[in-house]
mmCIF file of N, CA and C in Angstrom:
data_model
loop_
_atom_site.group_PDB
_atom_site.id
_atom_site.type_symbol
_atom_site.label_atom_id
_atom_site.label_comp_id
_atom_site.label_asym_id
_atom_site.label_seq_id
_atom_site.Cartn_x
_atom_site.Cartn_y
_atom_site.Cartn_z
ATOM 1 N N MET A 610 0.803 -1.310 -0.014
ATOM 2 C CA MET A 610 -0.077 0.004 -0.069
ATOM 3 C C MET A 610 0.880 1.378 0.044
ATOM 4 N N VAL A 611 2.012 1.182 0.871
ATOM 5 C CA VAL A 611 2.796 2.384 0.905
ATOM 6 C C VAL A 611 3.583 2.450 -0.477
ATOM 7 N N ASP A 612 4.065 1.380 -1.058
ATOM 8 C CA ASP A 612 4.759 1.550 -2.308
ATOM 9 C C ASP A 612 3.887 2.050 -3.492
ATOM 10 N N LYS A 613 2.604 1.445 -3.235
ATOM 11 C CA LYS A 613 1.697 2.213 -4.302
ATOM 12 C C LYS A 613 1.564 3.805 -4.470
ATOM 13 N N PHE A 614 1.590 4.130 -3.078
ATOM 14 C CA PHE A 614 1.304 5.590 -2.741
ATOM 15 C C PHE A 614 2.762 6.306 -3.189
ATOM 16 N N LEU A 615 3.888 5.860 -2.814
ATOM 17 C CA LEU A 615 5.026 6.346 -3.286
ATOM 18 C C LEU A 615 5.231 6.340 -4.701
ATOM 19 N N ASN A 616 4.703 5.335 -5.286
ATOM 20 C CA ASN A 616 4.837 5.411 -6.950
ATOM 21 C C ASN A 616 4.082 6.519 -7.499
ATOM 22 N N ILE A 617 2.822 6.721 -6.777
ATOM 23 C CA ILE A 617 1.853 7.771 -7.235
ATOM 24 C C ILE A 617 2.627 9.066 -7.183
ATOM 25 N N VAL A 618 3.188 9.396 -5.803
ATOM 26 C CA VAL A 618 3.814 10.686 -5.484
ATOM 27 C C VAL A 618 4.981 10.741 -6.569
ATOM 28 N N ASP A 619 5.813 9.759 -6.713
ATOM 29 C CA ASP A 619 6.897 9.815 -7.885
ATOM 30 C C ASP A 619 6.300 10.270 -9.221
ATOM 31 N N SER A 620 5.108 9.542 -9.600
ATOM 32 C CA SER A 620 4.821 9.889 -10.856
ATOM 33 C C SER A 620 4.282 11.513 -11.164
ATOM 34 N N ILE A 621 3.837 11.871 -10.039
ATOM 35 C CA ILE A 621 3.338 13.103 -10.024
ATOM 36 C C ILE A 621 4.445 14.162 -9.949
ATOM 37 N N SER A 622 5.615 13.852 -9.229
ATOM 38 C CA SER A 622 6.734 14.571 -9.237
ATOM 39 C C SER A 622 7.271 14.644 -10.590
ATOM 40 N N ILE A 623 7.532 13.606 -11.365
ATOM 41 C CA ILE A 623 7.886 13.481 -12.637
ATOM 42 C C ILE A 623 7.119 14.337 -13.680
ATOM 43 N N TRP A 624 5.793 14.180 -13.547
ATOM 44 C CA TRP A 624 4.932 14.885 -14.432
ATOM 45 C C TRP A 624 4.972 16.538 -14.155
ATOM 46 N N THR A 625 4.846 16.908 -13.020
ATOM 47 C CA THR A 625 5.159 18.380 -12.807
ATOM 48 C C THR A 625 6.523 18.730 -13.006
ATOM 49 N N GLY A 626 7.520 18.069 -12.940
ATOM 50 C CA GLY A 626 8.932 18.517 -13.092
ATOM 51 C C GLY A 626 8.982 18.805 -14.533
ATOM 52 N N LYS A 627 8.531 17.764 -15.411
ATOM 53 C CA LYS A 627 8.676 17.843 -17.120
ATOM 54 C C LYS A 627 7.835 18.980 -17.440
ATOM 55 N N THR A 628 6.672 19.114 -16.812
ATOM 56 C CA THR A 628 5.767 20.210 -17.288
ATOM 57 C C THR A 628 6.188 21.477 -16.887
ATOM 58 N N THR A 629 6.775 21.740 -15.704
ATOM 59 C CA THR A 629 7.110 23.181 -15.231
ATOM 60 C C THR A 629 8.615 23.542 -16.065
ATOM 61 N N SER A 630 9.289 22.559 -16.313
ATOM 62 C CA SER A 630 10.541 22.916 -17.230
ATOM 63 C C SER A 630 10.375 23.848 -18.299
ATOM 64 N N TRP A 631 9.119 23.726 -18.807
ATOM 65 C CA TRP A 631 8.864 24.644 -19.836
ATOM 66 C C TRP A 631 8.810 26.089 -19.330
ATOM 67 N N LEU A 632 8.667 26.351 -18.030
ATOM 68 C CA LEU A 632 8.813 27.652 -17.581
ATOM 69 C C LEU A 632 10.175 28.327 -17.819
ATOM 70 N N THR A 633 11.052 27.519 -18.022
ATOM 71 C CA THR A 633 12.580 27.893 -18.335
ATOM 72 C C THR A 633 12.315 28.744 -19.719
ATOM 73 N N LEU A 634 11.606 28.301 -20.539
ATOM 74 C CA LEU A 634 11.405 29.205 -21.971
ATOM 75 C C LEU A 634 10.766 30.383 -21.699
ATOM 76 N N LEU A 635 9.839 30.474 -20.676
ATOM 77 C CA LEU A 635 9.102 31.833 -20.387
ATOM 78 C C LEU A 635 9.999 32.710 -19.557
ATOM 79 N N ALA A 636 10.874 32.171 -18.847
ATOM 80 C CA ALA A 636 11.839 33.019 -18.081
ATOM 81 C C ALA A 636 12.786 33.536 -19.006
ATOM 82 N N ILE A 637 13.243 32.668 -19.840
ATOM 83 C CA ILE A 637 14.164 33.323 -20.899
ATOM 84 C C ILE A 637 13.586 34.462 -21.737
ATOM 85 N N PHE A 638 12.404 34.237 -22.183
ATOM 86 C CA PHE A 638 11.874 35.244 -22.924
ATOM 87 C C PHE A 638 11.478 36.556 -22.212
ATOM 88 N N ALA A 639 11.252 36.391 -21.150
ATOM 89 C CA ALA A 639 10.959 37.590 -20.101
ATOM 90 C C ALA A 639 12.281 38.188 -19.894
ATOM 91 N N SER A 640 13.390 37.614 -19.846
ATOM 92 C CA SER A 640 14.697 38.108 -19.702
ATOM 93 C C SER A 640 15.176 38.744 -20.935
ATOM 94 N N VAL A 641 15.182 38.229 -21.849
ATOM 95 C CA VAL A 641 15.217 38.974 -23.259
ATOM 96 C C VAL A 641 14.440 40.112 -23.580
ATOM 97 N N TYR A 642 13.220 39.857 -23.275
ATOM 98 C CA TYR A 642 12.403 40.968 -23.602
ATOM 99 C C TYR A 642 12.757 42.158 -22.673
ATOM 100 N N GLU A 643 13.002 41.950 -21.427
ATOM 101 C CA GLU A 643 13.536 43.030 -20.455
ATOM 102 C C GLU A 643 14.822 43.843 -20.758
ATOM 103 N N ILE A 644 15.619 42.876 -21.377
ATOM 104 C CA ILE A 644 17.041 43.632 -21.777
ATOM 105 C C ILE A 644 16.810 44.409 -22.965
ATOM 106 N N ILE A 645 16.000 44.074 -23.954
ATOM 107 C CA ILE A 645 15.789 44.509 -25.240
ATOM 108 C C ILE A 645 14.956 46.031 -24.781
ATOM 109 N N ALA A 646 14.036 45.723 -24.007
ATOM 110 C CA ALA A 646 13.042 46.949 -23.635
ATOM 111 C C ALA A 646 13.909 48.130 -22.745
ATOM 112 N N ARG A 647 14.762 47.556 -22.162
ATOM 113 C CA ARG A 647 15.593 48.386 -21.361
ATOM 114 C C ARG A 647 16.845 49.274 -21.895
ATOM 115 N N TYR A 648 17.389 48.396 -22.808
ATOM 116 C CA TYR A 648 18.582 48.937 -23.335
ATOM 117 C C TYR A 648 18.443 49.574 -24.809
ATOM 118 N N VAL A 649 17.501 48.849 -25.486
ATOM 119 C CA VAL A 649 17.354 49.352 -26.666
ATOM 120 C C VAL A 649 16.310 50.357 -26.836
ATOM 121 N N PHE A 650 15.045 50.138 -26.370
ATOM 122 C CA PHE A 650 14.095 51.064 -26.358
ATOM 123 C C PHE A 650 13.953 52.045 -25.146
ATOM 124 N N ILE A 651 14.784 51.904 -24.123
ATOM 125 C CA ILE A 651 14.821 52.636 -22.921
ATOM 126 C C ILE A 651 13.669 52.779 -22.257
ATOM 127 N N ARG A 652 12.903 51.588 -22.269
ATOM 128 C CA ARG A 652 11.447 51.650 -21.687
ATOM 129 C C ARG A 652 11.476 50.499 -20.774
ATOM 130 N N PRO A 653 12.193 50.228 -19.426
ATOM 131 C CA PRO A 653 12.049 49.109 -18.675
ATOM 132 C C PRO A 653 10.557 48.725 -18.477
ATOM 133 N N THR A 654 10.316 47.478 -18.216
ATOM 134 C CA THR A 654 8.818 46.992 -17.741
ATOM 135 C C THR A 654 9.058 46.473 -16.333
ATOM 136 N N ALA A 655 7.951 46.508 -15.655
ATOM 137 C CA ALA A 655 7.882 45.901 -14.122
ATOM 138 C C ALA A 655 7.541 44.361 -14.423
ATOM 139 N N TRP A 656 6.710 44.091 -15.312
ATOM 140 C CA TRP A 656 6.061 43.056 -15.375
ATOM 141 C C TRP A 656 7.045 41.747 -15.716
ATOM 142 N N ALA A 657 7.967 42.020 -16.558
ATOM 143 C CA ALA A 657 8.970 41.139 -17.166
ATOM 144 C C ALA A 657 10.036 40.619 -15.974
ATOM 145 N N THR A 658 10.331 41.580 -15.362
ATOM 146 C CA THR A 658 11.078 41.432 -14.066
ATOM 147 C C THR A 658 10.434 40.429 -12.980
ATOM 148 N N GLU A 659 9.097 40.641 -12.793
ATOM 149 C CA GLU A 659 8.243 39.904 -11.786
ATOM 150 C C GLU A 659 8.069 38.505 -12.586
ATOM 151 N N VAL A 660 7.790 38.349 -13.866
ATOM 152 C CA VAL A 660 7.598 36.996 -14.346
ATOM 153 C C VAL A 660 8.905 36.241 -14.358
ATOM 154 N N LEU A 661 10.017 36.814 -14.552
ATOM 155 C CA LEU A 661 11.209 36.119 -14.485
ATOM 156 C C LEU A 661 11.428 35.726 -13.073
ATOM 157 N N LEU A 662 11.204 36.497 -12.004
ATOM 158 C CA LEU A 662 11.349 36.104 -10.696
ATOM 159 C C LEU A 662 10.595 35.211 -9.986
ATOM 160 N N PHE A 663 9.196 35.159 -10.347
ATOM 161 C CA PHE A 663 8.200 34.190 -10.108
ATOM 162 C C PHE A 663 8.310 32.922 -10.798
ATOM 163 N N GLY A 664 8.807 32.990 -12.109
ATOM 164 C CA GLY A 664 8.948 31.790 -12.950
ATOM 165 C C GLY A 664 10.188 31.051 -12.423
ATOM 166 N N CYS A 665 11.398 31.609 -12.022
ATOM 167 C CA CYS A 665 12.478 31.053 -11.434
ATOM 168 C C CYS A 665 12.237 30.293 -10.095
ATOM 169 N N ALA A 666 11.362 31.104 -9.448
ATOM 170 C CA ALA A 666 10.912 30.682 -8.024
ATOM 171 C C ALA A 666 10.191 29.327 -8.239
ATOM 172 N N VAL A 667 9.246 29.113 -9.111
ATOM 173 C CA VAL A 667 8.549 27.964 -9.425
ATOM 174 C C VAL A 667 9.428 26.831 -9.818
ATOM 175 N N LEU A 668 10.367 27.171 -10.605
ATOM 176 C CA LEU A 668 11.320 26.162 -11.130
ATOM 177 C C LEU A 668 12.034 25.643 -9.936
ATOM 178 N N TYR A 669 12.571 26.505 -9.225
ATOM 179 C CA TYR A 669 13.227 25.858 -8.118
ATOM 180 C C TYR A 669 12.611 25.198 -7.143
ATOM 181 N N VAL A 670 11.443 25.419 -6.893
ATOM 182 C CA VAL A 670 10.664 24.674 -5.703
ATOM 183 C C VAL A 670 10.047 23.329 -6.480
ATOM 184 N N ILE A 671 9.350 23.473 -7.580
ATOM 185 C CA ILE A 671 8.928 22.089 -8.228
ATOM 186 C C ILE A 671 9.908 21.417 -8.948
ATOM 187 N N GLY A 672 10.893 22.238 -9.637
ATOM 188 C CA GLY A 672 11.966 21.253 -10.313
ATOM 189 C C GLY A 672 13.073 20.540 -9.146
ATOM 190 N N GLY A 673 12.948 20.999 -7.954
ATOM 191 C CA GLY A 673 13.840 20.635 -7.154
ATOM 192 C C GLY A 673 13.242 19.196 -6.585
ATOM 193 N N ALA A 674 12.107 18.985 -6.401
ATOM 194 C CA ALA A 674 11.384 17.614 -6.231
ATOM 195 C C ALA A 674 11.796 16.795 -7.317
ATOM 196 N N TRP A 675 11.651 17.256 -8.492
ATOM 197 C CA TRP A 675 11.797 16.204 -9.692
ATOM 198 C C TRP A 675 13.442 15.919 -9.677
ATOM 199 N N THR A 676 14.321 16.982 -9.609
ATOM 200 C CA THR A 676 15.604 16.579 -9.589
ATOM 201 C C THR A 676 16.009 15.753 -8.369
ATOM 202 N N LEU A 677 15.332 15.772 -7.128
ATOM 203 C CA LEU A 677 15.688 14.865 -6.121
ATOM 204 C C LEU A 677 15.316 13.467 -6.568
ATOM 205 N N GLN A 678 14.086 13.330 -7.108
ATOM 206 C CA GLN A 678 13.545 11.923 -7.414
ATOM 207 C C GLN A 678 14.400 11.449 -8.505
ATOM 208 N N GLU A 679 15.060 12.180 -9.499
ATOM 209 C CA GLU A 679 15.979 11.665 -10.555
ATOM 210 C C GLU A 679 17.379 11.336 -9.954
ATOM 211 N N LYS A 680 17.640 11.822 -8.754
ATOM 212 C CA LYS A 680 18.977 11.869 -8.201
ATOM 213 C C LYS A 680 20.038 12.502 -8.892
ATOM 214 N N LYS A 681 19.786 13.839 -9.425
ATOM 215 C CA LYS A 681 20.426 14.646 -10.197
ATOM 216 C C LYS A 681 21.173 15.861 -9.432
ATOM 217 N N HIS A 682 21.030 15.904 -8.180
ATOM 218 C CA HIS A 682 21.423 17.077 -7.327
ATOM 219 C C HIS A 682 23.033 16.761 -7.322
ATOM 220 N N VAL A 683 23.777 17.874 -7.129
ATOM 221 C CA VAL A 683 25.057 17.906 -6.958
ATOM 222 C C VAL A 683 25.557 17.705 -5.593
ATOM 223 N N ARG A 684 26.098 16.674 -5.236
ATOM 224 C CA ARG A 684 26.433 16.222 -3.908
ATOM 225 C C ARG A 684 28.075 16.783 -3.513
ATOM 226 N N ILE A 685 28.029 17.218 -2.404
ATOM 227 C CA ILE A 685 29.341 17.946 -1.937
ATOM 228 C C ILE A 685 29.903 16.572 -1.115
ATOM 229 N N ASP A 686 31.114 16.150 -1.436
ATOM 230 C CA ASP A 686 31.629 15.115 -0.989
ATOM 231 C C ASP A 686 31.855 15.081 0.534
ATOM 232 N N PHE A 687 32.433 16.097 1.170
ATOM 233 C CA PHE A 687 32.545 15.995 2.659
ATOM 234 C C PHE A 687 31.414 16.010 3.463
ATOM 235 N N LEU A 688 30.279 16.078 2.935
ATOM 236 C CA LEU A 688 29.178 15.883 3.574
ATOM 237 C C LEU A 688 28.631 14.405 3.798
ATOM 238 N N TYR A 689 29.084 13.457 2.524
ATOM 239 C CA TYR A 689 28.635 12.144 2.420
ATOM 240 C C TYR A 689 29.792 11.298 2.853
ATOM 241 N N GLU A 690 30.872 11.976 3.308
ATOM 242 C CA GLU A 690 31.993 10.773 3.563
ATOM 243 C C GLU A 690 31.850 10.427 4.978
ATOM 244 N N LYS A 691 32.213 9.241 5.442
ATOM 245 C CA LYS A 691 32.047 8.835 6.818
ATOM 246 C C LYS A 691 33.080 9.413 7.361
#
């Protein structure tokens, strides 16, 4: 019963991780748009900065669970040595 529940949680983590990975493109678009608006047209926007900030926050929180499930985190050796 517990294994079935953990499999469901893992599948949800994989699905949300892959789905929210597309937010990377939105964050890149917002960053490029803000750079062009600020330095080429000298008209910075408030929304592009907020989209970038919140998009990266969502990627950090939700993508972290997926990365942990896939065992892709970078480990620091001195913490894992005996």
